[in-house]
Amino acid sequence: MAENKLKNPELDLFFEAVLKLQTIEECYSFFEDVATINELKALAQRIQVAKLLKEKKVYTEIAEDTGASTATISRVNKCLNYGTGGYNLILERLEKN
């Protein structure tokens, strides 16, 4: 993995905490405490956008289905194609379940 510009002890602690979550209910409890509803909705929207992009949906269809702006869709698409591989990793794992 390439050097991550975000890496720091505080973020390591946060990610370690996330990895300790065991159920969706635990995720709801934790994330409702650490993030705003709008932040969570924005993150959820990006995952949905990534999923639809992988399914080869067009921007207009994705915008209509998710309410995401074309700027958000473009940003997610850029990450899918040129990012660190995080979206692809998760989408592949979700497909296996």
PDB file of N, CA, C and O in Angstrom, residues 60-87:
ATOM      1  N   THR A  60     -26.860  10.355 -15.201  1.00  0.00           N
ATOM      2  CA  THR A  60     -28.219  10.868 -14.998  1.00  0.00           C
ATOM      3  C   THR A  60     -29.079   9.882 -14.218  1.00  0.00           C
ATOM      4  O   THR A  60     -29.859  10.285 -13.349  1.00  0.00           O
ATOM      5  N   GLU A  61     -28.923   8.603 -14.505  1.00  0.00           N
ATOM      6  CA  GLU A  61     -29.672   7.577 -13.781  1.00  0.00           C
ATOM      7  C   GLU A  61     -29.230   7.515 -12.314  1.00  0.00           C
ATOM      8  O   GLU A  61     -30.062   7.401 -11.409  1.00  0.00           O
ATOM      9  N   ILE A  62     -27.936   7.613 -12.084  1.00  0.00           N
ATOM     10  CA  ILE A  62     -27.411   7.576 -10.713  1.00  0.00           C
ATOM     11  C   ILE A  62     -27.893   8.797  -9.934  1.00  0.00           C
ATOM     12  O   ILE A  62     -28.318   8.676  -8.777  1.00  0.00           O
ATOM     13  N   ALA A  63     -27.836   9.956 -10.558  1.00  0.00           N
ATOM     14  CA  ALA A  63     -28.295  11.185  -9.893  1.00  0.00           C
ATOM     15  C   ALA A  63     -29.772  11.065  -9.524  1.00  0.00           C
ATOM     16  O   ALA A  63     -30.179  11.444  -8.418  1.00  0.00           O
ATOM     17  N   GLU A  64     -30.557  10.525 -10.435  1.00  0.00           N
ATOM     18  CA  GLU A  64     -31.987  10.355 -10.189  1.00  0.00           C
ATOM     19  C   GLU A  64     -32.242   9.353  -9.064  1.00  0.00           C
ATOM     20  O   GLU A  64     -33.062   9.581  -8.180  1.00  0.00           O
ATOM     21  N   ASP A  65     -31.528   8.240  -9.078  1.00  0.00           N
ATOM     22  CA  ASP A  65     -31.728   7.177  -8.086  1.00  0.00           C
ATOM     23  C   ASP A  65     -31.240   7.552  -6.686  1.00  0.00           C
ATOM     24  O   ASP A  65     -31.822   7.121  -5.697  1.00  0.00           O
ATOM     25  N   THR A  66     -30.143   8.317  -6.612  1.00  0.00           N
ATOM     26  CA  THR A  66     -29.509   8.570  -5.311  1.00  0.00           C
ATOM     27  C   THR A  66     -29.661  10.000  -4.805  1.00  0.00           C
ATOM     28  O   THR A  66     -29.437  10.246  -3.624  1.00  0.00           O
ATOM     29  N   GLY A  67     -29.958  10.927  -5.698  1.00  0.00           N
ATOM     30  CA  GLY A  67     -30.002  12.334  -5.309  1.00  0.00           C
ATOM     31  C   GLY A  67     -28.623  12.967  -5.275  1.00  0.00           C
ATOM     32  O   GLY A  67     -28.471  14.120  -4.880  1.00  0.00           O
ATOM     33  N   ALA A  68     -27.597  12.218  -5.670  1.00  0.00           N
ATOM     34  CA  ALA A  68     -26.223  12.732  -5.669  1.00  0.00           C
ATOM     35  C   ALA A  68     -26.033  13.735  -6.801  1.00  0.00           C
ATOM     36  O   ALA A  68     -26.624  13.600  -7.876  1.00  0.00           O
ATOM     37  N   SER A  69     -25.196  14.722  -6.549  1.00  0.00           N
ATOM     38  CA  SER A  69     -24.866  15.686  -7.593  1.00  0.00           C
ATOM     39  C   SER A  69     -23.913  15.042  -8.596  1.00  0.00           C
ATOM     40  O   SER A  69     -23.246  14.051  -8.290  1.00  0.00           O
ATOM     41  N   THR A  70     -23.841  15.630  -9.775  1.00  0.00           N
ATOM     42  CA  THR A  70     -22.905  15.100 -10.771  1.00  0.00           C
ATOM     43  C   THR A  70     -21.468  15.273 -10.282  1.00  0.00           C
ATOM     44  O   THR A  70     -20.604  14.461 -10.620  1.00  0.00           O
ATOM     45  N   ALA A  71     -21.212  16.290  -9.465  1.00  0.00           N
ATOM     46  CA  ALA A  71     -19.862  16.469  -8.903  1.00  0.00           C
ATOM     47  C   ALA A  71     -19.508  15.303  -7.982  1.00  0.00           C
ATOM     48  O   ALA A  71     -18.393  14.778  -8.028  1.00  0.00           O
ATOM     49  N   THR A  72     -20.446  14.883  -7.158  1.00  0.00           N
ATOM     50  CA  THR A  72     -20.210  13.740  -6.270  1.00  0.00           C
ATOM     51  C   THR A  72     -20.019  12.469  -7.080  1.00  0.00           C
ATOM     52  O   THR A  72     -19.101  11.683  -6.811  1.00  0.00           O
ATOM     53  N   ILE A  73     -20.860  12.273  -8.077  1.00  0.00           N
ATOM     54  CA  ILE A  73     -20.748  11.082  -8.915  1.00  0.00           C
ATOM     55  C   ILE A  73     -19.389  11.058  -9.605  1.00  0.00           C
ATOM     56  O   ILE A  73     -18.710  10.024  -9.639  1.00  0.00           O
ATOM     57  N   SER A  74     -18.966  12.207 -10.114  1.00  0.00           N
ATOM     58  CA  SER A  74     -17.667  12.309 -10.783  1.00  0.00           C
ATOM     59  C   SER A  74     -16.521  12.014  -9.823  1.00  0.00           C
ATOM     60  O   SER A  74     -15.566  11.309 -10.165  1.00  0.00           O
ATOM     61  N   ARG A  75     -16.606  12.521  -8.609  1.00  0.00           N
ATOM     62  CA  ARG A  75     -15.570  12.298  -7.593  1.00  0.00           C
ATOM     63  C   ARG A  75     -15.471  10.813  -7.240  1.00  0.00           C
ATOM     64  O   ARG A  75     -14.374  10.254  -7.148  1.00  0.00           O
ATOM     65  N   VAL A  76     -16.617  10.173  -7.060  1.00  0.00           N
ATOM     66  CA  VAL A  76     -16.629   8.738  -6.752  1.00  0.00           C
ATOM     67  C   VAL A  76     -16.067   7.953  -7.932  1.00  0.00           C
ATOM     68  O   VAL A  76     -15.275   7.021  -7.754  1.00  0.00           O
ATOM     69  N   ASN A  77     -16.453   8.335  -9.142  1.00  0.00           N
ATOM     70  CA  ASN A  77     -15.956   7.643 -10.339  1.00  0.00           C
ATOM     71  C   ASN A  77     -14.439   7.772 -10.442  1.00  0.00           C
ATOM     72  O   ASN A  77     -13.743   6.803 -10.778  1.00  0.00           O
ATOM     73  N   LYS A  78     -13.920   8.938 -10.133  1.00  0.00           N
ATOM     74  CA  LYS A  78     -12.467   9.142 -10.155  1.00  0.00           C
ATOM     75  C   LYS A  78     -11.786   8.223  -9.142  1.00  0.00           C
ATOM     76  O   LYS A  78     -10.761   7.608  -9.443  1.00  0.00           O
ATOM     77  N   CYS A  79     -12.359   8.110  -7.965  1.00  0.00           N
ATOM     78  CA  CYS A  79     -11.793   7.223  -6.942  1.00  0.00           C
ATOM     79  C   CYS A  79     -11.867   5.760  -7.375  1.00  0.00           C
ATOM     80  O   CYS A  79     -10.933   4.995  -7.127  1.00  0.00           O
ATOM     81  N   LEU A  80     -12.968   5.382  -8.000  1.00  0.00           N
ATOM     82  CA  LEU A  80     -13.099   4.006  -8.492  1.00  0.00           C
ATOM     83  C   LEU A  80     -12.016   3.676  -9.505  1.00  0.00           C
ATOM     84  O   LEU A  80     -11.466   2.575  -9.503  1.00  0.00           O
ATOM     85  N   ASN A  81     -11.712   4.628 -10.372  1.00  0.00           N
ATOM     86  CA  ASN A  81     -10.774   4.380 -11.462  1.00  0.00           C
ATOM     87  C   ASN A  81      -9.321   4.692 -11.129  1.00  0.00           C
ATOM     88  O   ASN A  81      -8.425   4.045 -11.664  1.00  0.00           O
ATOM     89  N   TYR A  82      -9.084   5.678 -10.263  1.00  0.00           N
ATOM     90  CA  TYR A  82      -7.709   6.129 -10.022  1.00  0.00           C
ATOM     91  C   TYR A  82      -7.360   6.233  -8.538  1.00  0.00           C
ATOM     92  O   TYR A  82      -6.284   6.704  -8.196  1.00  0.00           O
ATOM     93  N   GLY A  83      -8.255   5.795  -7.664  1.00  0.00           N
ATOM     94  CA  GLY A  83      -8.028   5.933  -6.224  1.00  0.00           C
ATOM     95  C   GLY A  83      -7.189   4.803  -5.663  1.00  0.00           C
ATOM     96  O   GLY A  83      -6.473   4.103  -6.392  1.00  0.00           O
ATOM     97  N   THR A  84      -7.310   4.602  -4.376  1.00  0.00           N
ATOM     98  CA  THR A  84      -6.504   3.607  -3.671  1.00  0.00           C
ATOM     99  C   THR A  84      -7.081   2.199  -3.742  1.00  0.00           C
ATOM    100  O   THR A  84      -6.475   1.257  -3.243  1.00  0.00           O
ATOM    101  N   GLY A  85      -8.272   2.056  -4.321  1.00  0.00           N
ATOM    102  CA  GLY A  85      -8.892   0.732  -4.446  1.00  0.00           C
ATOM    103  C   GLY A  85      -9.869   0.397  -3.340  1.00  0.00           C
ATOM    104  O   GLY A  85     -10.396  -0.705  -3.297  1.00  0.00           O
ATOM    105  N   GLY A  86     -10.116   1.334  -2.447  1.00  0.00           N
ATOM    106  CA  GLY A  86     -11.004   1.074  -1.318  1.00  0.00           C
ATOM    107  C   GLY A  86     -12.430   0.738  -1.717  1.00  0.00           C
ATOM    108  O   GLY A  86     -13.023  -0.210  -1.201  1.00  0.00           O
ATOM    109  N   TYR A  87     -12.990   1.540  -2.621  1.00  0.00           N
ATOM    110  CA  TYR A  87     -14.357   1.243  -3.082  1.00  0.00           C
ATOM    111  C   TYR A  87     -14.420  -0.140  -3.713  1.00  0.00           C
ATOM    112  O   TYR A  87     -15.316  -0.921  -3.429  1.00  0.00           O
TER     113      TYR A  87
END
